[in-house]
CSV table of C-alpha atoms in Angstrom, one decimal:
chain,number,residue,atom,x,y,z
S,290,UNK,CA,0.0,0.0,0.0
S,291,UNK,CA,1.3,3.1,-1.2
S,292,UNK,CA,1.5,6.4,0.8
S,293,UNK,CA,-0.3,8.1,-1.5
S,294,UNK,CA,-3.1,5.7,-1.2
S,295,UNK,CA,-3.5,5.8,2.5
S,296,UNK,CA,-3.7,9.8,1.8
S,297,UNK,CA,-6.3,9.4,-0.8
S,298,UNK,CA,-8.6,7.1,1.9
S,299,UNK,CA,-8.4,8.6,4.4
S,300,UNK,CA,-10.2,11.9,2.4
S,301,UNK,CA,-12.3,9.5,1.1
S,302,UNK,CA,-13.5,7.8,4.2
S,303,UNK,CA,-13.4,11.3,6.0
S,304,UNK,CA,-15.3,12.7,3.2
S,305,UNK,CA,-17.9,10.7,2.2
S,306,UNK,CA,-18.4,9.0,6.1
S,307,UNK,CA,-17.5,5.7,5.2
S,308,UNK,CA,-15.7,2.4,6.7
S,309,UNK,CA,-11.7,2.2,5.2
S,310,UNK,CA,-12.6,-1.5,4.2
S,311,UNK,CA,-15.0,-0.1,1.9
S,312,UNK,CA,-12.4,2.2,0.1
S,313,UNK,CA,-11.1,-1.1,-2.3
S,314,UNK,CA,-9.4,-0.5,-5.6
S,315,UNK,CA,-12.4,-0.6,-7.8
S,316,UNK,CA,-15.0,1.2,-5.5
S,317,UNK,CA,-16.9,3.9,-7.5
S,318,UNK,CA,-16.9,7.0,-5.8
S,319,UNK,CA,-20.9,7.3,-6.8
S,320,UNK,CA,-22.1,4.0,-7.2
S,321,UNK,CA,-20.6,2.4,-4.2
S,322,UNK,CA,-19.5,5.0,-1.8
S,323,UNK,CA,-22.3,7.0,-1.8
S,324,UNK,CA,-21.4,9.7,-3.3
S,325,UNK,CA,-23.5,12.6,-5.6
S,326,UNK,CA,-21.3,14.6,-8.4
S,327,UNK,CA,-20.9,17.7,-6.4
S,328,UNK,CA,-19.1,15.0,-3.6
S,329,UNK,CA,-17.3,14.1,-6.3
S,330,UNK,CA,-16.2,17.6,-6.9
S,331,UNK,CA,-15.0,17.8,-3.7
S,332,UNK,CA,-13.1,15.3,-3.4
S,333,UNK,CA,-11.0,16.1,-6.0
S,334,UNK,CA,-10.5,19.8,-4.7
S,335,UNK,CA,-9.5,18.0,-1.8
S,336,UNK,CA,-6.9,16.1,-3.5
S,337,UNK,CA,-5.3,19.1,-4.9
S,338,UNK,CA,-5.2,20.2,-1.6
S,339,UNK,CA,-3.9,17.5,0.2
S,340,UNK,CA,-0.9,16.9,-3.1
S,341,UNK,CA,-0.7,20.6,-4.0
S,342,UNK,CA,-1.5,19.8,-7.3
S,343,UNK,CA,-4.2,21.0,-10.4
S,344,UNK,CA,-6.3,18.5,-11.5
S,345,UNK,CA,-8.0,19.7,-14.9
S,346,UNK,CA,-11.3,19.1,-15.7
S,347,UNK,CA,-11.6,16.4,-17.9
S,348,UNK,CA,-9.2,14.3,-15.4
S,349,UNK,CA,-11.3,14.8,-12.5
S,350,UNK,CA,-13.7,13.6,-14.5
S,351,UNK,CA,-12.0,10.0,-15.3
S,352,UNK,CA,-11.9,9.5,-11.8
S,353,UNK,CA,-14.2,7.6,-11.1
S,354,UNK,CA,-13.0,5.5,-8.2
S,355,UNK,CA,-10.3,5.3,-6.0
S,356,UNK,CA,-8.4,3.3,-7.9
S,357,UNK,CA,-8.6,6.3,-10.5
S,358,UNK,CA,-7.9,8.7,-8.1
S,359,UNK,CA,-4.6,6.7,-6.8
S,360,UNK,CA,-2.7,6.2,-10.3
S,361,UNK,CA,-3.7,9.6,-11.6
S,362,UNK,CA,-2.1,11.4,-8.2
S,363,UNK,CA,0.6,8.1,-8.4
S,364,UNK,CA,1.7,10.2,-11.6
S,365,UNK,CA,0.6,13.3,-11.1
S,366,UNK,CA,2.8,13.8,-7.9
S,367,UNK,CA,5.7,11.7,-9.3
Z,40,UNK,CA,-27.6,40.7,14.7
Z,41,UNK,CA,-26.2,40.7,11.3
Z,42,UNK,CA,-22.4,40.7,12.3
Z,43,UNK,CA,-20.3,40.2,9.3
Z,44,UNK,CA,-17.3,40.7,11.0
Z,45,UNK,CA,-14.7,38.8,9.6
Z,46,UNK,CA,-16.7,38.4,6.3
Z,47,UNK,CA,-15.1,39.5,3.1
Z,48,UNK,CA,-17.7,40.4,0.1
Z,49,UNK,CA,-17.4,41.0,-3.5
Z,50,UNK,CA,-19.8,43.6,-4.8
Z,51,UNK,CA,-20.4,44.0,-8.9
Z,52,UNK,CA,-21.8,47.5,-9.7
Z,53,UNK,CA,-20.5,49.2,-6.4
Z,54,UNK,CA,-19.6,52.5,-8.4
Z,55,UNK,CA,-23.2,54.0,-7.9
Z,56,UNK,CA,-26.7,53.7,-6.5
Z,57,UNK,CA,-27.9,50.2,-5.4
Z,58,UNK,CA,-24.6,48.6,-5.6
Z,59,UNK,CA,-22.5,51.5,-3.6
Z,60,UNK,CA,-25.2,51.1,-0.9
Z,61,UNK,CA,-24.8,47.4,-0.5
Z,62,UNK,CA,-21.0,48.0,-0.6
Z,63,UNK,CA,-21.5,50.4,2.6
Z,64,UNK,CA,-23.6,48.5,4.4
Z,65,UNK,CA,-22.0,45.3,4.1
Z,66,UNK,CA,-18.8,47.3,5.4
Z,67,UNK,CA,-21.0,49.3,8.2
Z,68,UNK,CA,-21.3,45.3,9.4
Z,69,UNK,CA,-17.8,45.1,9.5
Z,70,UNK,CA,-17.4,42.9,5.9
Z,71,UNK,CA,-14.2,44.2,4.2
Z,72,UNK,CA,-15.2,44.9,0.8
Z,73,UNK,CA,-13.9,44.3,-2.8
Z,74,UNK,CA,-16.2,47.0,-5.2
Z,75,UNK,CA,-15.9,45.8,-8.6
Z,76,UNK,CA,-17.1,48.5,-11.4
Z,77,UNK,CA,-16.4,49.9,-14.6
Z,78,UNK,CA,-15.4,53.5,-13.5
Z,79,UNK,CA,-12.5,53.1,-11.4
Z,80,UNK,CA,-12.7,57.3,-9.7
Z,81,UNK,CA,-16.5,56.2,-8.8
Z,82,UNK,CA,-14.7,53.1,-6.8
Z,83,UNK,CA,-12.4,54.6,-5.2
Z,84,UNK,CA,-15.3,57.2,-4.2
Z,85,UNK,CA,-17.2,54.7,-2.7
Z,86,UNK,CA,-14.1,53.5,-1.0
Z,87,UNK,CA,-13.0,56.5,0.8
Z,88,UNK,CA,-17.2,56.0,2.3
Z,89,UNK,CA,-16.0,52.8,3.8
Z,90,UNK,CA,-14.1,53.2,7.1
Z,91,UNK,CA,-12.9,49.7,6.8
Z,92,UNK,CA,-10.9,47.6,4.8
Z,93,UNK,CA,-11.9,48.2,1.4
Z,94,UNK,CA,-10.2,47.0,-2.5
Z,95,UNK,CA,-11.4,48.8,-5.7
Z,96,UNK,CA,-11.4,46.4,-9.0
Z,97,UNK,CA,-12.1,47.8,-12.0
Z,98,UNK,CA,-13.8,44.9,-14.3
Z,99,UNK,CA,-16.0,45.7,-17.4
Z,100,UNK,CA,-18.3,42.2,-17.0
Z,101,UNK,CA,-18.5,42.3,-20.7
Z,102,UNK,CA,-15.1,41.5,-21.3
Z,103,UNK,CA,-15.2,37.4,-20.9
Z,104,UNK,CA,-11.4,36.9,-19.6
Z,105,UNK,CA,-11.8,40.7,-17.1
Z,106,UNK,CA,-15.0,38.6,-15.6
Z,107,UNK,CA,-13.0,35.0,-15.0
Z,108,UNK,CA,-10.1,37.0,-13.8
Z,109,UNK,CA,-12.1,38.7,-11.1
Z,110,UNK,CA,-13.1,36.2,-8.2
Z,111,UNK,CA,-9.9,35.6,-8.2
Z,112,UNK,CA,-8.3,39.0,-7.8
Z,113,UNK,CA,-11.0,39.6,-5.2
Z,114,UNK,CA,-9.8,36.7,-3.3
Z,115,UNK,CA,-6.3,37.8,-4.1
Z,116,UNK,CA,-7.3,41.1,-2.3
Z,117,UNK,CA,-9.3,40.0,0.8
Z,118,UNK,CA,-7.3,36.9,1.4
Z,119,UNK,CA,-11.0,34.4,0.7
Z,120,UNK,CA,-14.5,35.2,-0.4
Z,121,UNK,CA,-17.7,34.8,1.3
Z,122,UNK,CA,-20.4,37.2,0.0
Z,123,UNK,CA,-20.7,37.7,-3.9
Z,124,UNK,CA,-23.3,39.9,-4.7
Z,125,UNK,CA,-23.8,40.2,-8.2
Z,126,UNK,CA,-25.6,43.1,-8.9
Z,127,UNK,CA,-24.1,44.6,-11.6
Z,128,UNK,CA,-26.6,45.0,-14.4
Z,129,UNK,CA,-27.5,47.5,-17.4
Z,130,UNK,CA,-30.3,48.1,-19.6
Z,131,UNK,CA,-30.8,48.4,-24.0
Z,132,UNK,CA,-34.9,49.1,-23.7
Z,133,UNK,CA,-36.9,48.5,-27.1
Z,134,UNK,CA,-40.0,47.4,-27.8
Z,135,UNK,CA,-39.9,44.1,-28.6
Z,136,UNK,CA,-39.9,43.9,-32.3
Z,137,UNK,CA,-37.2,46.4,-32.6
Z,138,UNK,CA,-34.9,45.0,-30.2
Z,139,UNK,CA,-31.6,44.4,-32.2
Z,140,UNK,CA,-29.4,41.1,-31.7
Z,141,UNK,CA,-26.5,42.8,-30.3
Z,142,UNK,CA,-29.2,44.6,-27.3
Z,143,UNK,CA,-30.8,40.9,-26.3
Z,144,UNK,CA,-26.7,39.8,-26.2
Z,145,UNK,CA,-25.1,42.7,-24.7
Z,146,UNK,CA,-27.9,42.3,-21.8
Z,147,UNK,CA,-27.5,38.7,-21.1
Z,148,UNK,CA,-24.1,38.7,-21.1
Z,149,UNK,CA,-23.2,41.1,-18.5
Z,150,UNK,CA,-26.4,40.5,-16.1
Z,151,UNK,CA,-26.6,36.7,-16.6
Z,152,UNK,CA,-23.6,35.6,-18.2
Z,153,UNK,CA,-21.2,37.2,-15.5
Z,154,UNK,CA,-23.0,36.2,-12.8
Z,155,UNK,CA,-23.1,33.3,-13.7
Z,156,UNK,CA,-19.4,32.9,-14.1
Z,157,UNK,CA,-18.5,34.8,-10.8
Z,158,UNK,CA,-20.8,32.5,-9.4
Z,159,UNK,CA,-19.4,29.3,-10.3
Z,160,UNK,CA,-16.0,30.8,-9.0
Z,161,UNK,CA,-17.2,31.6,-5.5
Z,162,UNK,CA,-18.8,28.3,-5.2
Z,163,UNK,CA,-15.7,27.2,-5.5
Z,164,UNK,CA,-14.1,29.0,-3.0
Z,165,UNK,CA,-17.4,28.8,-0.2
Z,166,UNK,CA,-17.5,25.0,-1.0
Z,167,UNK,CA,-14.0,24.5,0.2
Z,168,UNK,CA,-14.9,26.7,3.5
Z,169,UNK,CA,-18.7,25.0,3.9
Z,170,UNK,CA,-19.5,28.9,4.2
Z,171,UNK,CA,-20.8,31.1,2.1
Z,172,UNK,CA,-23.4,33.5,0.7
Z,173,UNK,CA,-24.5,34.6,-3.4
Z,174,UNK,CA,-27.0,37.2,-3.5
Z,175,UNK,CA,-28.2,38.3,-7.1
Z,176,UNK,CA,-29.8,41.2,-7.5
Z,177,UNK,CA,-33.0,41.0,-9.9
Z,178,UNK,CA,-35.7,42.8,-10.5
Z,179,UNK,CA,-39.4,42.9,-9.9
Z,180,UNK,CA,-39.6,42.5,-13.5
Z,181,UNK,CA,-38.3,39.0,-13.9
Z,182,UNK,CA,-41.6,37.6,-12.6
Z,183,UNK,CA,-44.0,40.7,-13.7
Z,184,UNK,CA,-42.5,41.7,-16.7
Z,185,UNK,CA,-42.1,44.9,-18.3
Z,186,UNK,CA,-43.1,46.5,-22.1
Z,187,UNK,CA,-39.7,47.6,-23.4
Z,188,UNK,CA,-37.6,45.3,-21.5
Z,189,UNK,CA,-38.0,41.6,-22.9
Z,190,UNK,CA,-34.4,41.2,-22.6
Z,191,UNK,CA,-33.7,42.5,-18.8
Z,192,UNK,CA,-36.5,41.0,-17.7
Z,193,UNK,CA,-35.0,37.7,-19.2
Z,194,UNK,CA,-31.9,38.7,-18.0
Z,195,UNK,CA,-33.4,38.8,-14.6
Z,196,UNK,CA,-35.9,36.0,-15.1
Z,197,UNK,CA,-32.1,34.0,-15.7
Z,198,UNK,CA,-30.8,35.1,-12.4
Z,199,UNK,CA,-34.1,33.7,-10.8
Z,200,UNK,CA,-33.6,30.4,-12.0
Z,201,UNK,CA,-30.2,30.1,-11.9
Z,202,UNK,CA,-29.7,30.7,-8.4
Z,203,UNK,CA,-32.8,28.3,-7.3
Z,204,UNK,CA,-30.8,25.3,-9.2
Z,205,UNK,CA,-27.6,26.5,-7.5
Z,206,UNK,CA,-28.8,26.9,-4.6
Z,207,UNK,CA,-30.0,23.1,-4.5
Z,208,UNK,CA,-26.8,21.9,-5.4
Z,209,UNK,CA,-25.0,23.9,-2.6
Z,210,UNK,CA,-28.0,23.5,0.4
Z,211,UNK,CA,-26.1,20.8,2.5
Z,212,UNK,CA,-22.6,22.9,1.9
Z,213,UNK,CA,-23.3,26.3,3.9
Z,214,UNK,CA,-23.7,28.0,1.3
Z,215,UNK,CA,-27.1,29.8,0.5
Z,216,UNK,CA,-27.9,31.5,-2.5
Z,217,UNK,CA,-30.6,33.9,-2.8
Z,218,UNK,CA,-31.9,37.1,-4.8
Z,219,UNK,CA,-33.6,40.1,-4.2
Z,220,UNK,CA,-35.9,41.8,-6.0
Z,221,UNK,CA,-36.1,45.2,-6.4
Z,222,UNK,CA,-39.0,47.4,-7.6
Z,223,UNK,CA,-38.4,51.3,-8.6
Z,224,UNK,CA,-35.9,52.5,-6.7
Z,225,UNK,CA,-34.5,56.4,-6.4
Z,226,UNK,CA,-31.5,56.5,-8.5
Z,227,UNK,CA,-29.8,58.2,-11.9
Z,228,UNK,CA,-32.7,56.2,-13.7
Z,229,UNK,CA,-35.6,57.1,-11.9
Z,230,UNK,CA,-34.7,60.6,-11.6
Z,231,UNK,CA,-34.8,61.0,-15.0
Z,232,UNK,CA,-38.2,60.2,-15.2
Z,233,UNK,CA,-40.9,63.3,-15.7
Z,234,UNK,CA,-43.5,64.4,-13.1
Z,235,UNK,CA,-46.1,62.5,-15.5
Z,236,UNK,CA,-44.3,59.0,-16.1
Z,237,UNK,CA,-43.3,59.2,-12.3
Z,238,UNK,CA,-47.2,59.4,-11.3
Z,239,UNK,CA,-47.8,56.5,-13.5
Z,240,UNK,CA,-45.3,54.6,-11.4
Z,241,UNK,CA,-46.2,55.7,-8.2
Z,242,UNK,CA,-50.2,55.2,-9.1
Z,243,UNK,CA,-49.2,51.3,-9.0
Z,244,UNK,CA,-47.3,51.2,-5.4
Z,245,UNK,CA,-49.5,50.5,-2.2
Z,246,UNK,CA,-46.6,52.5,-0.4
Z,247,UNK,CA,-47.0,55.6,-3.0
Z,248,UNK,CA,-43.3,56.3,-3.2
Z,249,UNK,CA,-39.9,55.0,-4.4
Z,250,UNK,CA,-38.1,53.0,-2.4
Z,251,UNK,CA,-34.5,53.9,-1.6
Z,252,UNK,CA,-31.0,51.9,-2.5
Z,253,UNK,CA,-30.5,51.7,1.5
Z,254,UNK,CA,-33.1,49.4,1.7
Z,255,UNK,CA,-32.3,46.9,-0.4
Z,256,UNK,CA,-28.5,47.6,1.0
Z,257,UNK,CA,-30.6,46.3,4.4
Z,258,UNK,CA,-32.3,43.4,2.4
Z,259,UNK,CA,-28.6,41.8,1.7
Z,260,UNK,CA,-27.3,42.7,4.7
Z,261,UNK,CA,-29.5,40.2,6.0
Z,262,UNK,CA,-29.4,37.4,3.4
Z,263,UNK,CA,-25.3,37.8,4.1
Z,264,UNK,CA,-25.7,37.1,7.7
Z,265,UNK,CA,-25.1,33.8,9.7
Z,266,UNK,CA,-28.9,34.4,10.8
Z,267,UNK,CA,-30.1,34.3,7.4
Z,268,UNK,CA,-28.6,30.4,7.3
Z,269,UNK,CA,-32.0,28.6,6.5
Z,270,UNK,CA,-33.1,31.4,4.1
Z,271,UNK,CA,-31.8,29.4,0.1
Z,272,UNK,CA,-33.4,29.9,-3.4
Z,273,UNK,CA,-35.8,32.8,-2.4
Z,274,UNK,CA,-36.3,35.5,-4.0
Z,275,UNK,CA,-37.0,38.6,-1.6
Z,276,UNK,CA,-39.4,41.2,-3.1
Z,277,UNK,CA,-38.4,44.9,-1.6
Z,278,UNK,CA,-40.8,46.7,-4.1
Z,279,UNK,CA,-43.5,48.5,-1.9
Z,280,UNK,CA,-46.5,46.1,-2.2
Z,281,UNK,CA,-46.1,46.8,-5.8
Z,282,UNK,CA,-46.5,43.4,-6.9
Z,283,UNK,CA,-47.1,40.3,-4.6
Z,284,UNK,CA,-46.1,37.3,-5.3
């Protein structure tokens, strides 16, 4: 488990009020965390907080879960 | 009551009449303001009326790039934003069959288009601090309509609608978004009006007179406030009794 991935749950799991356990690789932001699109939003503003760095529209957009969110700030920060 | 202490506002149209009395107020609550404008000497006179921390920012909101750039020079200014008050508007009055392309655009542009965009930007900003308040200033004629003004009122009609859906969006966040509605009030418009066409007016307000720009400074004073908190989407009417709805 990367570092950046414990960073990215624990927004998540802070954000959206859910158990870690349910933050898995695949797990849709909307569809299985619960999530509406302005949540969604919000969770990318708080990435580019969190890794000081700007996330354009169309890439927040492709991230879709937090596997998404992981490899795009993997590169992203790297 | 009403304590904006701490507060920091960005007021479109603050060189004259409704806007500069929203700017003062705002500040007379202790909000430091930003007073965006086209006529930078009419800022800066409104400025040295404000005893607190004040920033003058010239923008012409028909300039696409001058209206993105604003927010966040505002921000840049006060340090955050959390009152926008778009109330920057202008009219091109025709009837409606002779009401050129470039009047209908001109209009929507600079009182929809702009707040729109310098909405959408303070969102931003109030969603990351779960604080904030949008106030767009209409006009009674958005819901009542007006001869001569098909594309104000639609203009203004926009802002109505625009802020309801926004304000949905943004309910849970802290943020509230509401607009007031203002019938005739005294100002360089009004006073240009003859004895005759001013008895017209006045023949249709319960409260027989104009109202003044210091009370609808009053009216978003209190949508700004933390008191205001459960007050989203409305539309506050400050036009007499002229029309109820």
């Amino acid at each position: 488990m990367s570092d950046i991935a414990d960073r990215v749950r624990k927004i998540v799991v802070e954000h959206l009020n859910v158990e870690a356990d349910k933050v898995t690789e695949k797990a849709s932001f909307i569809d299985d965390l619960g999530a509406d699109s302005l949540d969604q939003v919000e969770l990318v503003m708080a990435f580019e907080e969190e890794f000081n760095v700007e996330i354009p529209d169309d890439a927040a957009e492709s991230i879709q879960t937090f596997g998404d969110a992981v490899s795009f700030l993997e590169k992203a920060v790297n | 009551m009403f304590d904006l202490t701490g507060k920091r506002a960005l007021v479109t149209g603050a060189s004259g009449g409704i806007g500069r009395s929203i700017a003062l107020a705002l500040a007379e609550q202790g909000a430091t303001v930003a007073l965006s404008g086209t006529n930078q000497e009419r800022l800066a006179q409104t400025a040295e009326a404000i005893k607190g921390e004040s920033h003058t920012l010239t923008c012409n909101l028909a300039d696409r790039d001058a209206v993105e750039a604003l927010v966040p020079a505002a921000m840049e200014a006060m340090g955050g934003i959390d009152i926008l008050v778009n109330n920057a508007g202008l009219t091109r009055d025709n009837i409606f069959i002779r009401l050129k392309d470039e009047d209908w655009d001109t209009v929507i542009e600079v009182n929809l288009t702009a707040a729109f965009k310098l909405s959408r930007a303070a969102t931003k900003a109030m969603l990351r601090q779960r604080w904030g308040r949008i106030i767009q200033i209409t006009s009674v004629v958005a819901v009542d309509g007006n001869g001569g003004q098909g594309n104000y009122a639609a203009s203004k009609a926009g802002l109505i609608g625009m802020s309801k859906s926004l304000a949905k969006e943004v309910a849970t966040r802290g943020i509230t978004v509401n607009s007031i509605a203002p019938g005739f009030i005294t100002s360089a418009m009004t006073d240009m009006l003859n004895d005759k066409q001013r008895q017209v007016i006045l023949d249709d307000i319960p409260m027989a007179r104009l109202g003044t720009p210091e009370e609808i400074a009053a009216a978003a004073v209190y949508l700004s406030s933390q008191e205001a908190a459960y007050v989203t989407g409305q539309t506050l009417h400050v036009n007499g009794g002229a029309v109820l709805v």
